[in-house]
PDB file of C-alpha atoms in Angstrom:
ATOM      1  CA  UNK A 143       0.125  -0.156   0.372  1.00  0.00           C
ATOM      2  CA  UNK A 144       2.669   2.545   0.844  1.00  0.00           C
ATOM      3  CA  UNK A 145       4.074   2.251  -2.511  1.00  0.00           C
ATOM      4  CA  UNK A 146       0.886   2.648  -4.321  1.00  0.00           C
ATOM      5  CA  UNK A 147       0.180   5.954  -2.693  1.00  0.00           C
ATOM      6  CA  UNK A 148       3.917   7.347  -2.787  1.00  0.00           C
ATOM      7  CA  UNK A 149       3.830   6.472  -6.505  1.00  0.00           C
ATOM      8  CA  UNK A 150       0.282   7.912  -7.435  1.00  0.00           C
ATOM      9  CA  UNK A 151      -0.872  11.164  -7.839  1.00  0.00           C
ATOM     10  CA  UNK A 152      -0.799  12.241  -3.665  1.00  0.00           C
ATOM     11  CA  UNK A 153       2.053  15.097  -2.734  1.00  0.00           C
ATOM     12  CA  UNK A 154       3.008  13.258   0.221  1.00  0.00           C
ATOM     13  CA  UNK A 155       6.007  11.495   2.540  1.00  0.00           C
ATOM     14  CA  UNK A 156       6.262   7.887   3.659  1.00  0.00           C
ATOM     15  CA  UNK A 157       7.564   7.350   7.168  1.00  0.00           C
ATOM     16  CA  UNK A 158       8.013   3.694   8.296  1.00  0.00           C
ATOM     17  CA  UNK A 159       9.145   2.610  12.174  1.00  0.00           C
ATOM     18  CA  UNK A 160      12.068   5.016  11.704  1.00  0.00           C
ATOM     19  CA  UNK A 161       9.437   7.836  12.517  1.00  0.00           C
ATOM     20  CA  UNK A 162      10.406   8.165  16.502  1.00  0.00           C
ATOM     21  CA  UNK A 163      14.050   7.398  15.985  1.00  0.00           C
ATOM     22  CA  UNK A 164      14.653  10.125  13.413  1.00  0.00           C
ATOM     23  CA  UNK A 165      12.942  12.307  15.893  1.00  0.00           C
ATOM     24  CA  UNK A 166      15.303  11.434  18.931  1.00  0.00           C
ATOM     25  CA  UNK A 167      18.196  12.348  16.200  1.00  0.00           C
ATOM     26  CA  UNK A 168      16.239  15.773  15.879  1.00  0.00           C
ATOM     27  CA  UNK A 169      16.716  16.329  19.529  1.00  0.00           C
ATOM     28  CA  UNK A 170      20.544  15.378  20.179  1.00  0.00           C
ATOM     29  CA  UNK A 171      21.325  17.175  16.922  1.00  0.00           C
ATOM     30  CA  UNK A 172      19.243  20.358  18.574  1.00  0.00           C
ATOM     31  CA  UNK A 173      17.421  20.774  15.909  1.00  0.00           C
ATOM     32  CA  UNK A 174      13.753  18.695  16.557  1.00  0.00           C
ATOM     33  CA  UNK A 175      11.528  22.277  16.377  1.00  0.00           C
ATOM     34  CA  UNK A 176      12.907  22.037  12.275  1.00  0.00           C
ATOM     35  CA  UNK A 177      12.144  18.345  12.153  1.00  0.00           C
ATOM     36  CA  UNK A 178       8.711  18.473  13.859  1.00  0.00           C
ATOM     37  CA  UNK A 179       7.494  20.935  11.994  1.00  0.00           C
ATOM     38  CA  UNK A 180       8.582  18.773   8.649  1.00  0.00           C
ATOM     39  CA  UNK A 181       6.667  16.011  10.346  1.00  0.00           C
ATOM     40  CA  UNK A 182       3.230  18.203  10.234  1.00  0.00           C
ATOM     41  CA  UNK A 183       4.216  19.924   6.666  1.00  0.00           C
ATOM     42  CA  UNK A 184       4.137  16.813   4.223  1.00  0.00           C
ATOM     43  CA  UNK A 185       0.261  16.733   3.101  1.00  0.00           C
ATOM     44  CA  UNK A 186       0.362  12.390   3.913  1.00  0.00           C
ATOM     45  CA  UNK A 187       2.263  11.063   6.370  1.00  0.00           C
ATOM     46  CA  UNK A 188       2.235   6.723   6.050  1.00  0.00           C
ATOM     47  CA  UNK A 189       3.320   5.344   9.691  1.00  0.00           C
ATOM     48  CA  UNK A 190       3.967   1.696   9.066  1.00  0.00           C
ATOM     49  CA  UNK A 191       4.827  -0.712  11.512  1.00  0.00           C
ATOM     50  CA  UNK A 192       3.104   1.060  13.912  1.00  0.00           C
ATOM     51  CA  UNK A 193       3.248  -0.983  17.816  1.00  0.00           C
ATOM     52  CA  UNK A 194       6.741  -2.908  17.184  1.00  0.00           C
ATOM     53  CA  UNK A 195       7.818  -1.293  19.917  1.00  0.00           C
ATOM     54  CA  UNK A 196       6.959   0.133  23.081  1.00  0.00           C
ATOM     55  CA  UNK A 197       6.689   3.822  23.579  1.00  0.00           C
ATOM     56  CA  UNK A 198       9.016   5.622  26.493  1.00  0.00           C
ATOM     57  CA  UNK A 199       8.351   9.170  27.699  1.00  0.00           C
ATOM     58  CA  UNK A 200      10.105  11.040  25.288  1.00  0.00           C
ATOM     59  CA  UNK A 201       8.630   8.473  22.333  1.00  0.00           C
ATOM     60  CA  UNK A 202       5.116   9.112  23.898  1.00  0.00           C
ATOM     61  CA  UNK A 203       5.749  12.963  23.751  1.00  0.00           C
ATOM     62  CA  UNK A 204       6.781  13.438  20.731  1.00  0.00           C
ATOM     63  CA  UNK A 205       5.021  11.234  18.655  1.00  0.00           C
ATOM     64  CA  UNK A 206       1.920  13.300  20.551  1.00  0.00           C
ATOM     65  CA  UNK A 207       3.555  16.439  18.901  1.00  0.00           C
ATOM     66  CA  UNK A 208       3.566  14.590  14.992  1.00  0.00           C
ATOM     67  CA  UNK A 209       0.341  13.377  15.862  1.00  0.00           C
ATOM     68  CA  UNK A 210      -1.280  16.880  17.502  1.00  0.00           C
ATOM     69  CA  UNK A 211       0.304  19.061  14.501  1.00  0.00           C
ATOM     70  CA  UNK A 212      -1.051  17.325  11.817  1.00  0.00           C
ATOM     71  CA  UNK A 213      -4.814  16.450  13.525  1.00  0.00           C
ATOM     72  CA  UNK A 214      -7.521  18.119  11.333  1.00  0.00           C
ATOM     73  CA  UNK A 215      -4.899  19.690   9.329  1.00  0.00           C
ATOM     74  CA  UNK A 216      -3.238  16.725   6.917  1.00  0.00           C
ATOM     75  CA  UNK A 217      -3.852  12.831   6.129  1.00  0.00           C
ATOM     76  CA  UNK A 218      -1.824  10.536   8.391  1.00  0.00           C
ATOM     77  CA  UNK A 219      -2.116   6.139   7.554  1.00  0.00           C
ATOM     78  CA  UNK A 220      -1.083   4.264  10.165  1.00  0.00           C
ATOM     79  CA  UNK A 221      -0.593   0.544   9.679  1.00  0.00           C
ATOM     80  CA  UNK A 222       0.146  -2.029  11.879  1.00  0.00           C
ATOM     81  CA  UNK A 223      -0.115  -6.257  12.457  1.00  0.00           C
ATOM     82  CA  UNK A 224      -1.685  -4.893  16.293  1.00  0.00           C
ATOM     83  CA  UNK A 225      -5.409  -4.558  16.463  1.00  0.00           C
ATOM     84  CA  UNK A 226      -5.933  -1.100  17.732  1.00  0.00           C
ATOM     85  CA  UNK A 227      -7.728  -2.249  21.101  1.00  0.00           C
ATOM     86  CA  UNK A 228      -3.970  -3.646  21.639  1.00  0.00           C
ATOM     87  CA  UNK A 229      -2.517   0.288  20.920  1.00  0.00           C
ATOM     88  CA  UNK A 230      -2.769   1.717  24.932  1.00  0.00           C
ATOM     89  CA  UNK A 231      -0.406  -1.189  26.261  1.00  0.00           C
ATOM     90  CA  UNK A 232       2.528   0.217  23.316  1.00  0.00           C
ATOM     91  CA  UNK A 233       2.154   3.346  26.082  1.00  0.00           C
ATOM     92  CA  UNK A 234       4.957   4.174  29.012  1.00  0.00           C
ATOM     93  CA  UNK A 235       2.047   6.809  30.100  1.00  0.00           C
ATOM     94  CA  UNK A 236      -1.246   6.674  30.250  1.00  0.00           C
ATOM     95  CA  UNK A 237      -2.316  10.181  29.354  1.00  0.00           C
ATOM     96  CA  UNK A 238      -0.190  10.480  26.146  1.00  0.00           C
ATOM     97  CA  UNK A 239      -1.994   6.881  25.046  1.00  0.00           C
ATOM     98  CA  UNK A 240      -5.176   8.358  25.835  1.00  0.00           C
ATOM     99  CA  UNK A 241      -4.249  12.173  24.107  1.00  0.00           C
ATOM    100  CA  UNK A 242      -2.670  10.684  20.961  1.00  0.00           C
ATOM    101  CA  UNK A 243      -5.229   7.774  20.530  1.00  0.00           C
ATOM    102  CA  UNK A 244      -7.563  10.142  20.296  1.00  0.00           C
ATOM    103  CA  UNK A 245      -6.450  12.226  18.237  1.00  0.00           C
ATOM    104  CA  UNK A 246      -5.261   8.885  16.024  1.00  0.00           C
ATOM    105  CA  UNK A 247      -9.123   6.675  16.292  1.00  0.00           C
ATOM    106  CA  UNK A 248     -11.786   9.521  16.640  1.00  0.00           C
ATOM    107  CA  UNK A 249     -12.097  10.855  12.661  1.00  0.00           C
ATOM    108  CA  UNK A 250     -10.195   7.444  11.270  1.00  0.00           C
ATOM    109  CA  UNK A 251     -11.290   5.215   8.979  1.00  0.00           C
ATOM    110  CA  UNK A 252     -10.283   1.999   9.977  1.00  0.00           C
ATOM    111  CA  UNK A 253      -9.559  -0.955   6.870  1.00  0.00           C
ATOM    112  CA  UNK A 254      -9.319  -3.955   8.430  1.00  0.00           C
ATOM    113  CA  UNK A 255      -6.929  -7.019   6.189  1.00  0.00           C
ATOM    114  CA  UNK A 256      -7.629 -10.396   8.208  1.00  0.00           C
ATOM    115  CA  UNK A 257      -5.836 -13.282   7.211  1.00  0.00           C
ATOM    116  CA  UNK A 258      -2.607 -14.492   6.173  1.00  0.00           C
ATOM    117  CA  UNK A 259       0.880 -13.254   5.717  1.00  0.00           C
ATOM    118  CA  UNK A 260       0.909 -12.152   2.109  1.00  0.00           C
ATOM    119  CA  UNK A 261       4.681 -12.029   1.704  1.00  0.00           C
ATOM    120  CA  UNK A 262       4.754 -15.668   2.619  1.00  0.00           C
ATOM    121  CA  UNK A 263       2.473 -15.973  -0.044  1.00  0.00           C
ATOM    122  CA  UNK A 264       4.424 -14.635  -2.766  1.00  0.00           C
ATOM    123  CA  UNK A 265       7.337 -16.610  -1.645  1.00  0.00           C
TER     124      UNK A 265
END
C-alpha cells in the first residue's frame, strides 16, 4: 500500500518505523523544532509497522506532538499488525496514550485486513 500511495498522484512523504528514531536524532542534534515542522507539513504521512516497539515517555511525547500538529489538518495513515484495541498498552504514559489514541482514532477510517501473511504467499 505505501508504494501505491507513493507513486500515485498524492503529494506525500512516507515514513516507516524510523519516525521516532529520527525524532530522537533531531533532539540530539538540537533541531527537533525543524524536524517536527517538517513532519507536520507533509500532505500525507504513512507510519508503517506501528506497535512493533513500546513507547517510552520521550517517544510518547514526540509521537503526540507529531500527531497533534497534523490532527484535522493533514492526512496520516497508520499501518499495524497489532489490533487497535491493543495499542494503549504500547504507551509508557497513560496521559499520552489517551491523547494520542484519541487523535489517531476519533476521525479515522479503519480498514482491517484479516488473513494470512501475504509475504509468505508470494515466495
